[in-house]
Short mmCIF file of C-alpha atoms and ligand atoms in Angstrom, two decimals:
data_model
loop_
_atom_site.label_atom_id
_atom_site.label_comp_id
_atom_site.label_asym_id
_atom_site.label_seq_id
_atom_site.Cartn_x
_atom_site.Cartn_y
_atom_site.Cartn_z
CA MET A 27 24.71 -16.41 5.88
CA ILE A 28 23.11 -14.66 2.91
CA LYS A 29 21.09 -11.67 4.07
CA ALA A 30 18.23 -9.81 2.38
CA PRO A 31 19.39 -6.88 0.22
CA ARG A 32 19.65 -3.49 2.00
CA GLY A 33 16.40 -1.55 2.00
CA THR A 34 14.15 -4.60 1.61
CA ASN A 35 11.84 -6.14 4.19
CA ASP A 36 10.59 -9.63 4.94
CA ILE A 37 6.97 -9.39 5.97
CA LEU A 38 6.56 -12.08 8.60
CA PRO A 39 3.55 -13.26 10.61
CA PRO A 40 1.92 -11.78 12.64
CA GLU A 41 2.89 -8.55 10.77
CA SER A 42 1.64 -10.11 7.51
CA HIS A 43 -1.88 -10.22 9.01
CA LYS A 44 -1.80 -6.43 9.26
CA TRP A 45 -0.86 -6.28 5.58
CA ILE A 46 -3.81 -8.50 4.69
CA TYR A 47 -6.10 -6.23 6.70
CA LEU A 48 -4.70 -3.06 5.10
CA GLU A 49 -4.85 -4.45 1.58
CA GLY A 50 -8.46 -5.53 2.27
CA LEU A 51 -9.32 -2.02 3.45
CA LEU A 52 -7.74 -0.49 0.32
CA ARG A 53 -9.60 -2.88 -1.98
CA ARG A 54 -12.89 -2.22 -0.16
CA LEU A 55 -12.50 1.55 -0.39
CA SER A 56 -11.48 1.26 -4.07
CA ARG A 57 -14.83 -0.44 -4.62
CA VAL A 58 -16.68 2.27 -2.67
CA TYR A 59 -15.11 4.97 -4.89
CA ASN A 60 -15.48 2.74 -7.98
CA PHE A 61 -11.83 2.17 -8.90
CA GLU A 62 -11.05 -1.09 -10.73
CA GLU A 63 -7.79 -2.96 -10.29
CA ILE A 64 -5.05 -2.90 -12.90
CA ARG A 65 -1.88 -5.01 -12.68
CA THR A 66 1.08 -3.97 -14.79
CA PRO A 67 4.53 -5.62 -15.09
CA MET A 68 7.15 -5.19 -12.41
CA PHE A 69 9.60 -3.93 -15.06
CA GLU A 70 9.17 -1.67 -18.06
CA HIS A 71 11.33 -0.18 -20.80
CA THR A 72 13.60 2.37 -19.11
CA GLU A 73 12.48 5.03 -21.58
CA LEU A 74 8.95 4.96 -20.13
CA PHE A 75 10.22 6.46 -16.88
CA SER A 76 12.95 8.71 -18.27
CA ARG A 77 10.40 10.35 -20.61
CA THR A 78 7.59 10.77 -18.08
CA VAL A 79 9.04 10.97 -14.58
CA GLY A 80 11.77 13.09 -16.18
CA GLU A 81 15.49 12.93 -17.04
CA THR A 82 16.41 15.54 -14.41
CA THR A 83 14.49 14.03 -11.48
CA ASP A 84 16.20 12.24 -8.60
CA ILE A 85 14.18 9.13 -9.40
CA VAL A 86 15.57 8.85 -12.94
CA GLN A 87 19.05 10.22 -12.26
CA LYS A 88 19.84 8.32 -9.08
CA GLU A 89 17.21 5.87 -7.96
CA MET A 90 16.25 3.49 -10.74
CA TYR A 91 17.13 -0.20 -10.79
CA THR A 92 18.05 -0.32 -14.46
CA PHE A 93 19.52 -3.31 -16.24
CA GLN A 94 19.97 -4.89 -19.66
CA ASP A 95 18.32 -8.24 -20.18
CA LYS A 96 19.90 -11.01 -22.21
CA GLY A 97 18.29 -9.56 -25.34
CA LYS A 98 20.09 -6.25 -24.64
CA ARG A 99 16.85 -4.39 -23.84
CA ASP A 100 17.13 -1.49 -21.39
CA LEU A 101 14.69 -2.28 -18.62
CA THR A 102 13.89 -0.76 -15.23
CA LEU A 103 12.16 -2.14 -12.14
CA ARG A 104 9.20 0.21 -11.84
CA PRO A 105 9.91 3.09 -9.44
CA GLU A 106 6.28 4.25 -9.54
CA GLY A 107 2.91 3.25 -10.98
CA THR A 108 1.45 6.17 -12.92
CA ALA A 109 3.58 5.91 -16.07
CA PRO A 110 2.98 2.11 -16.37
CA VAL A 111 -0.78 2.60 -15.92
CA VAL A 112 -0.87 5.25 -18.63
CA ARG A 113 1.29 3.07 -20.89
CA ALA A 114 -1.17 0.18 -20.45
CA PHE A 115 -4.17 2.51 -20.84
CA LEU A 116 -2.88 3.48 -24.29
CA GLU A 117 -1.40 0.18 -25.38
CA ARG A 118 -4.53 -1.81 -24.50
CA GLY A 119 -6.94 0.72 -26.01
CA LEU A 120 -8.66 1.72 -22.75
CA ASP A 121 -8.61 5.29 -24.08
CA SER A 122 -11.28 4.37 -26.64
CA GLY A 123 -13.61 2.96 -23.95
CA ALA A 124 -15.88 4.81 -21.55
CA LEU A 125 -14.17 7.66 -19.76
CA PRO A 126 -13.24 8.52 -17.12
CA LYS A 127 -11.45 5.24 -16.50
CA LYS A 128 -10.77 4.83 -12.80
CA LEU A 129 -8.00 2.38 -11.98
CA PHE A 130 -6.16 1.32 -8.84
CA TYR A 131 -2.99 -0.70 -8.32
CA LEU A 132 -1.28 -2.34 -5.39
CA GLY A 133 2.23 -3.72 -5.51
CA PRO A 134 5.98 -3.34 -5.08
CA MET A 135 7.97 -0.38 -6.43
CA PHE A 136 11.75 -0.05 -6.44
CA ARG A 137 13.93 2.98 -5.78
CA TYR A 138 17.62 3.07 -4.92
CA GLU A 139 17.23 5.48 -2.00
CA LYS A 140 19.10 5.73 1.30
CA PRO A 141 17.08 3.42 3.56
CA GLN A 142 15.63 4.76 6.79
CA ALA A 143 12.39 4.31 8.76
CA GLY A 144 9.60 4.66 6.19
CA ARG A 145 11.97 4.71 3.21
CA TYR A 146 13.00 1.50 1.51
CA ARG A 147 14.46 0.28 -1.76
CA GLU A 148 11.59 -2.11 -2.28
CA PHE A 149 8.31 -0.71 -0.98
CA ARG A 150 4.66 -1.24 -1.75
CA GLN A 151 2.34 1.37 -3.14
CA TYR A 152 -1.40 1.64 -3.50
CA GLY A 153 -2.32 4.17 -6.15
CA VAL A 154 -5.35 5.40 -8.04
CA GLU A 155 -5.56 7.09 -11.42
CA ILE A 156 -8.60 8.83 -12.94
CA LEU A 157 -8.04 9.06 -16.69
CA GLY A 158 -10.27 11.19 -18.89
CA SER A 159 -11.47 13.87 -16.50
CA GLY A 160 -10.07 17.37 -16.31
CA SER A 161 -12.65 18.38 -13.70
CA PRO A 162 -11.52 19.65 -10.30
CA TYR A 163 -14.20 17.32 -8.90
CA SER A 164 -11.88 14.45 -9.86
CA ASP A 165 -8.96 16.05 -8.00
CA VAL A 166 -11.18 16.32 -4.93
CA GLU A 167 -12.54 12.79 -5.39
CA ALA A 168 -8.96 11.45 -5.26
CA ILE A 169 -8.10 13.62 -2.25
CA LEU A 170 -11.26 12.52 -0.43
CA LEU A 171 -10.35 8.86 -0.96
CA GLY A 172 -6.83 9.49 0.38
CA ILE A 173 -8.18 11.19 3.48
CA ARG A 174 -10.79 8.47 3.99
CA ILE A 175 -8.05 5.83 4.01
CA ALA A 176 -6.13 7.74 6.68
CA GLU A 177 -9.31 8.22 8.72
CA GLU A 178 -10.28 4.56 8.57
CA LEU A 179 -6.85 3.75 9.99
CA GLY A 180 -7.46 6.14 12.87
CA LEU A 181 -4.78 8.63 11.82
CA LEU A 182 -5.88 11.86 13.43
CA GLY A 183 -4.12 15.13 12.65
CA THR A 184 -3.13 14.56 9.02
CA THR A 185 -2.43 17.76 7.06
CA LEU A 186 -3.37 18.20 3.44
CA PHE A 187 -0.92 20.37 1.48
CA ILE A 188 -1.96 21.57 -1.95
CA ASN A 189 -0.41 23.66 -4.67
CA THR A 190 -0.68 24.29 -8.39
CA ILE A 191 2.31 24.13 -10.69
CA GLY A 192 0.45 25.37 -13.78
CA CYS A 193 0.69 23.93 -17.25
CA PRO A 194 3.34 24.17 -20.01
CA VAL A 195 1.70 27.43 -21.18
CA CYS A 196 2.05 29.32 -17.90
CA ARG A 197 5.30 27.59 -17.01
CA GLU A 198 7.16 28.91 -20.05
CA LYS A 199 7.58 32.46 -18.69
CA HIS A 200 7.90 31.24 -15.10
CA LYS A 201 10.72 28.94 -16.13
CA GLU A 202 12.53 31.81 -17.87
CA ASP A 203 12.25 34.03 -14.79
CA LEU A 204 13.23 31.21 -12.46
CA ILE A 205 16.41 30.56 -14.44
CA LYS A 206 17.20 34.29 -14.44
CA HIS A 207 16.59 34.52 -10.69
CA LEU A 208 18.58 31.42 -9.79
CA SER A 209 21.47 31.95 -12.21
CA ASP A 210 22.88 34.75 -10.04
CA LYS A 211 23.03 32.35 -7.11
CA ALA A 212 23.97 29.24 -9.09
CA SER A 213 27.31 28.86 -7.32
CA ASN A 214 25.42 28.27 -4.05
CA LEU A 215 23.43 25.37 -5.51
CA CYS A 216 24.45 21.73 -5.17
CA PRO A 217 26.22 20.28 -8.26
CA ASP A 218 23.05 18.39 -9.30
CA CYS A 219 20.97 21.56 -9.25
CA GLN A 220 23.61 23.54 -11.08
CA SER A 221 23.31 21.11 -13.97
CA ARG A 222 19.49 20.96 -13.72
CA LEU A 223 19.00 24.70 -13.61
CA GLY A 224 19.05 25.40 -17.34
CA LYS A 225 16.93 22.38 -18.25
CA ASN A 226 14.36 22.12 -15.49
CA PRO A 227 14.52 24.80 -12.77
CA LEU A 228 11.38 23.41 -11.10
CA ARG A 229 13.53 20.46 -9.96
CA VAL A 230 15.82 22.88 -8.12
CA LEU A 231 12.81 23.90 -6.02
CA ASP A 232 12.32 20.27 -5.04
CA CYS A 233 15.93 19.66 -3.94
CA LYS A 234 16.28 18.53 -0.33
CA ASN A 235 19.82 19.96 0.00
CA PRO A 236 19.72 22.70 2.71
CA ALA A 237 21.98 25.00 0.64
CA CYS A 238 19.57 24.82 -2.31
CA ARG A 239 16.60 25.37 0.01
CA GLN A 240 18.12 28.66 1.19
CA VAL A 241 18.60 29.87 -2.35
CA THR A 242 15.08 28.94 -3.44
CA GLY A 243 13.32 30.72 -0.56
CA ASP A 244 12.33 33.84 -2.52
CA VAL A 245 11.96 32.58 -6.10
CA PRO A 246 9.19 33.93 -8.38
CA SER A 247 5.97 32.08 -7.58
CA ILE A 248 4.10 30.19 -10.32
CA HIS A 249 0.92 31.70 -8.85
CA ASP A 250 1.85 35.02 -10.48
CA TYR A 251 2.10 33.35 -13.89
CA LEU A 252 -1.01 31.14 -14.02
CA CYS A 253 -2.98 31.15 -17.27
CA CYS A 254 -6.79 31.57 -17.12
CA ASP A 255 -7.49 27.87 -17.32
CA CYS A 256 -5.02 26.95 -14.54
CA LYS A 257 -6.21 29.81 -12.35
CA GLU A 258 -9.84 28.79 -12.76
CA HIS A 259 -8.98 25.18 -11.93
CA TRP A 260 -7.01 26.23 -8.85
CA GLU A 261 -9.81 28.46 -7.52
CA ALA A 262 -12.43 25.77 -8.20
CA LEU A 263 -10.30 23.19 -6.39
CA LYS A 264 -9.96 25.32 -3.26
CA GLN A 265 -13.65 26.24 -3.28
CA LEU A 266 -14.65 22.59 -3.59
CA LEU A 267 -12.30 21.45 -0.83
CA THR A 268 -13.81 24.09 1.44
CA SER A 269 -17.35 23.12 0.51
CA MET A 270 -16.51 19.50 1.43
CA GLY A 271 -15.30 20.70 4.81
CA LEU A 272 -11.68 19.74 4.11
CA GLU A 273 -8.97 21.80 5.72
CA TYR A 274 -5.85 22.37 3.66
CA SER A 275 -2.65 24.38 3.62
CA VAL A 276 -1.44 25.97 0.41
CA ASP A 277 2.28 25.28 0.09
CA HIS A 278 3.86 27.30 -2.72
CA ALA A 279 7.04 25.27 -2.39
CA LEU A 280 5.27 21.97 -3.12
CA VAL A 281 6.31 20.92 -6.64
CA ARG A 282 6.65 17.10 -6.18
CA GLY A 283 9.52 15.02 -7.49
CA LEU A 284 8.08 13.85 -10.81
CA ASP A 285 7.95 15.87 -14.04
CA TYR A 286 4.57 14.79 -15.39
CA TYR A 287 2.46 16.95 -13.08
CA THR A 288 0.34 19.88 -14.28
CA LYS A 289 -1.99 22.11 -12.25
CA THR A 290 -2.85 20.41 -8.93
CA VAL A 291 -0.26 18.74 -6.73
CA PHE A 292 -0.99 17.54 -3.21
CA GLU A 293 0.46 15.63 -0.28
CA LEU A 294 -1.06 14.28 2.90
CA LYS A 295 1.37 14.33 5.81
CA TRP A 296 1.17 12.77 9.23
CA PRO A 297 3.79 14.55 11.40
CA PRO A 298 4.24 11.87 14.13
CA LEU A 299 6.05 9.79 11.48
CA GLY A 300 9.07 12.10 11.64
CA ALA A 301 11.37 12.64 8.65
CA GLN A 302 9.36 10.52 6.19
CA ASP A 303 5.94 11.84 7.09
CA THR A 304 4.34 12.05 3.63
CA ILE A 305 1.89 9.18 3.49
CA ILE A 306 0.16 10.20 0.26
CA GLY A 307 1.42 12.11 -2.76
CA GLY A 308 -0.37 12.90 -5.97
CA GLY A 309 -1.56 15.37 -8.52
CA ARG A 310 -2.87 16.07 -11.99
CA TYR A 311 -1.01 15.09 -15.17
CA ASP A 312 -2.97 16.45 -18.11
CA GLY A 313 -0.14 16.06 -20.64
CA LEU A 314 1.05 12.55 -19.80
CA VAL A 315 -1.19 10.52 -22.12
CA GLU A 316 -0.28 12.78 -25.03
CA ASP A 317 3.44 12.61 -24.15
CA LEU A 318 3.18 8.85 -24.49
CA GLY A 319 1.65 9.11 -27.94
CA GLY A 320 -2.09 9.27 -27.20
CA LYS A 321 -4.65 11.94 -27.78
CA PRO A 322 -4.99 14.57 -25.05
CA VAL A 323 -6.55 12.80 -22.06
CA PRO A 324 -6.32 14.56 -18.69
CA GLY A 325 -5.57 12.55 -15.56
CA VAL A 326 -5.25 12.84 -11.81
CA GLY A 327 -4.30 10.41 -9.06
CA PHE A 328 -2.22 9.66 -6.00
CA ALA A 329 -0.13 6.92 -4.46
CA LEU A 330 0.60 5.97 -0.88
CA GLY A 331 3.31 3.82 0.65
CA LEU A 332 1.90 0.86 2.55
CA GLU A 333 4.96 0.50 4.81
CA ARG A 334 4.58 4.14 5.87
CA LEU A 335 0.88 3.74 6.41
CA LEU A 336 1.47 0.71 8.65
CA LEU A 337 4.17 2.56 10.62
CA ALA A 338 1.66 5.37 11.08
CA SER A 339 -1.11 2.96 12.05
CA ASP A 340 1.12 1.43 14.75
CA LYS A 341 1.68 4.91 16.22
CA GLY A 342 -1.91 6.05 15.71
CA GLU A 343 -5.12 5.99 17.74
CA ARG A 344 -6.32 2.63 16.43
CA PRO A 345 -3.39 0.33 15.55
CA ILE A 346 -4.39 -2.60 13.36
CA GLU A 347 -4.72 -5.67 15.57
CA PRO A 348 -3.38 -8.72 13.76
CA GLY A 349 -6.34 -10.70 15.20
CA VAL A 350 -4.73 -14.04 14.56
CA TYR A 351 -6.64 -17.02 15.85
CA LEU A 352 -7.66 -20.55 15.00
CA ASP A 353 -11.24 -21.77 15.23
CA CYS A 354 -10.18 -25.15 16.56
CA PHE A 355 -7.13 -27.19 17.48
CA VAL A 356 -7.52 -30.97 17.46
CA VAL A 357 -5.68 -32.59 20.38
CA THR A 358 -4.92 -36.30 20.09
CA PRO A 359 -3.50 -37.61 23.40
CA GLU A 360 -1.23 -40.63 23.17
CA SER A 361 -2.44 -44.00 24.48
CA GLU A 362 -0.17 -46.52 26.17
CA ASP A 363 -1.10 -48.93 23.43
CA GLU A 364 0.76 -47.99 20.25
CA SER A 365 -1.87 -49.36 17.86
CA ARG A 366 -4.63 -47.43 19.68
CA SER A 367 -2.41 -44.35 19.59
CA ARG A 368 -2.15 -44.73 15.85
CA GLU A 369 -5.93 -45.13 15.53
CA ILE A 370 -6.50 -42.00 17.69
CA MET A 371 -4.07 -40.01 15.58
CA GLU A 372 -5.62 -41.16 12.32
CA ARG A 373 -9.23 -40.56 13.40
CA GLY A 374 -8.23 -37.21 14.88
CA PHE A 375 -6.75 -36.33 11.51
CA HIS A 376 -10.05 -37.27 9.81
CA LEU A 377 -11.90 -35.08 12.30
CA LEU A 378 -9.54 -32.19 11.51
CA ASN A 379 -10.18 -32.68 7.81
CA ASP A 380 -13.96 -32.68 8.36
CA PHE A 381 -13.73 -29.43 10.37
CA ARG A 382 -11.68 -27.90 7.58
CA SER A 383 -14.26 -29.04 4.99
CA LEU A 384 -16.77 -26.93 6.93
CA GLY A 385 -14.46 -23.96 6.43
CA LEU A 386 -13.20 -23.78 10.03
CA SER A 387 -9.56 -22.75 10.46
CA CYS A 388 -8.01 -25.71 12.26
CA ASP A 389 -4.71 -27.28 13.09
CA PHE A 390 -3.23 -30.26 14.91
CA ASP A 391 0.06 -31.63 16.20
CA PRO A 392 1.78 -33.82 13.62
CA LEU A 393 4.66 -34.46 16.04
CA ARG A 394 2.52 -36.51 18.48
CA ARG A 395 3.75 -34.64 21.56
CA SER A 396 2.30 -34.97 25.07
CA ILE A 397 -1.22 -33.68 25.77
CA ARG A 398 0.31 -30.80 27.77
CA ALA A 399 2.53 -29.80 24.87
CA GLN A 400 -0.42 -30.01 22.48
CA MET A 401 -2.58 -27.79 24.73
CA LYS A 402 0.29 -25.31 24.99
CA HIS A 403 0.60 -25.25 21.20
CA ALA A 404 -3.18 -24.68 20.88
CA ASN A 405 -2.84 -21.73 23.24
CA ARG A 406 0.06 -20.28 21.32
CA LEU A 407 -1.97 -20.48 18.11
CA ASN A 408 -4.79 -18.65 19.91
CA ALA A 409 -7.31 -21.46 19.30
CA ARG A 410 -10.88 -20.59 20.29
CA TYR A 411 -11.82 -24.25 20.78
CA VAL A 412 -9.91 -27.42 21.38
CA ALA A 413 -11.33 -30.76 20.22
CA ILE A 414 -9.83 -33.55 22.35
CA PHE A 415 -9.97 -37.01 20.87
CA GLY A 416 -8.18 -39.55 23.08
CA GLU A 417 -8.63 -43.09 24.38
CA GLU A 418 -11.79 -42.28 26.42
CA GLU A 419 -13.40 -40.46 23.51
CA LEU A 420 -12.46 -43.25 21.10
CA LYS A 421 -14.22 -45.75 23.37
CA LYS A 422 -17.36 -43.61 23.78
CA ASN A 423 -17.43 -42.41 20.16
CA LYS A 424 -17.37 -38.86 21.44
CA VAL A 425 -15.21 -35.75 21.23
CA ALA A 426 -14.48 -33.43 24.14
CA ILE A 427 -14.89 -29.82 23.02
CA ARG A 428 -13.32 -27.18 25.22
CA SER A 429 -13.98 -23.48 24.81
CA MET A 430 -10.67 -21.74 25.45
CA GLU A 431 -12.44 -18.37 25.75
CA HIS A 432 -15.05 -19.42 28.31
CA GLY A 433 -13.39 -22.39 29.96
CA TRP A 434 -16.26 -24.91 29.62
CA GLN A 435 -15.82 -28.45 28.28
CA LYS A 436 -18.59 -30.59 26.73
CA GLU A 437 -18.66 -34.13 25.42
CA VAL A 438 -20.28 -34.27 21.99
CA GLU A 439 -21.27 -37.39 20.00
CA LEU A 440 -18.89 -37.92 17.07
CA GLU A 441 -21.73 -37.86 14.53
CA ARG A 442 -23.04 -34.56 15.95
CA VAL A 443 -19.74 -32.79 16.37
CA LEU A 444 -19.59 -31.12 12.94
CA GLY A 445 -23.00 -29.44 13.38
CA PHE A 446 -22.10 -28.53 16.96
CA MET A 447 -18.82 -26.87 15.98
CA LYS A 448 -20.35 -25.08 13.02
CA GLU A 449 -22.95 -23.50 15.29
CA GLU A 450 -20.43 -22.70 18.01
CA VAL A 451 -17.96 -21.01 15.69
CA SER A 452 -20.54 -18.94 13.81
CA GLY A 453 -22.73 -18.02 16.77
CA GLY A 454 -20.55 -18.73 19.79
CA SER A 455 -22.08 -19.57 23.18
CA ASP A 456 -21.10 -19.26 26.75
P1 HAM B 23 5.57 9.60 -4.87
O1 HAM B 23 5.38 10.82 -4.04
O2 HAM B 23 6.90 9.40 -5.47
O3 HAM B 23 4.44 9.63 -5.98
O4 HAM B 23 5.21 8.33 -3.99
C1 HAM B 23 3.97 8.23 -3.35
C2 HAM B 23 4.12 7.65 -1.96
O5 HAM B 23 4.85 6.44 -2.00
C3 HAM B 23 4.90 8.52 -0.99
O6 HAM B 23 4.09 9.52 -0.43
C4 HAM B 23 5.32 7.50 0.05
O7 HAM B 23 4.24 7.22 0.94
C5 HAM B 23 5.57 6.27 -0.79
N1 HAM B 23 7.01 6.13 -1.09
C6 HAM B 23 7.73 6.75 -2.05
N2 HAM B 23 9.02 6.36 -2.00
C7 HAM B 23 9.13 5.48 -0.99
C8 HAM B 23 10.21 4.70 -0.44
N3 HAM B 23 11.44 4.74 -0.93
N4 HAM B 23 9.94 3.90 0.62
C9 HAM B 23 8.69 3.83 1.14
N5 HAM B 23 7.63 4.52 0.66
C10 HAM B 23 7.85 5.34 -0.39
C11 HAM B 23 4.29 8.68 -6.96
O8 HAM B 23 4.84 7.63 -6.96
C12 HAM B 23 3.23 9.06 -7.98
N6 HAM B 23 3.17 7.98 -8.97
C13 HAM B 23 1.89 9.27 -7.30
C14 HAM B 23 0.80 9.61 -8.25
C15 HAM B 23 -0.15 8.77 -8.71
N7 HAM B 23 0.59 10.78 -8.80
C16 HAM B 23 -0.46 10.71 -9.59
N8 HAM B 23 -0.91 9.49 -9.56
#
């Protein structure tokens, strides 16, 4: 048997109903915070990611699904959404429209990582990007939306970690000192970090290898190197978070795994998730638009993994209930007379179609099983009402409507049954 590739998931019912709910919630909150949807291709030119996410990052060095197409183009299944959004922002001229442009996206990303709970090779991200605002209010707006999402899912006890990683100006000297500091201990670093050290020492700080973590414990902090602009932004960010009543922890070790960040970086963690407890990650990227050939346009945003959020929701205070039900199941009991049976089935099918025209969610039994089997099927589908149309009903031109919730059964004239059901389903009665 051919199995699904490692690190991928099939999203089956009733789980898929939770996805629909979550995606609905994310779209609704995007509207509340005025983010508009953008959809970019599932694959991009490899160079887009190597130039922005960074040559020395784990994502680019180890995790990308890169291939050559038949035209010998180097392409990569997108590992993240920010670089594609900025590429589209520039390519489609959104930079010359009204700013800030606030965009959100929802869709699959691909990273060749070691699969475990909450970490997959194909996973789905929701992300937002605010392009054209350098204000710390925009950082806080993004953070507030992230926290609101977690709150609406009933995730109590999330922790917001923030840090600043400065800008190329303040990083220059910091980088020099970092290299000096780490060079003495280079032999203790993992082979990847040894080769990264000279090019991008910030990546060494992000390495998960325990040996590297030990070495990076007492490195010079970027906070001692911040330029005026970065310092002012950092202070304003903290002041604003406090004024909004948001608790946060400053984590000097938080540098994030992508190279495009400047100034603010943040993560929202939910500890009950265990090893993969970061549900939201984001930050500011004031140089990214320019790096991709545009004029200087600052940006800030975040992304969250939907799989992780659903895992968290299942463990949280208010798990999403799939809430799967049918408004009505049409039961067509067999008659002893085959031609009458056929008429019952056909008229039952018309009735089903009429209910569906009204917008009711309905189903029936195409296999013509016994009445008991049909009732069992209706129960399994969680039908709120059952419409029984058998020999008796055919004779009387009526339909027997049974409320599965309340247990009553009423006979309703065929010509009145649509109005009756419409009222029942919208208002309900007992
Ligand atoms: P990221 O931290 O790489 O940031 O990913 C954001 C979120 O995606 C993570 O916090 C996690 O919830 C989820 N995620 C990442 N990798 C996996 C995986 N292998 N399996 C399941 N979930 C995963 C970014 O992608 C940036 N583009 C975020 C951003 C937007 N920064 C600014 N704007």
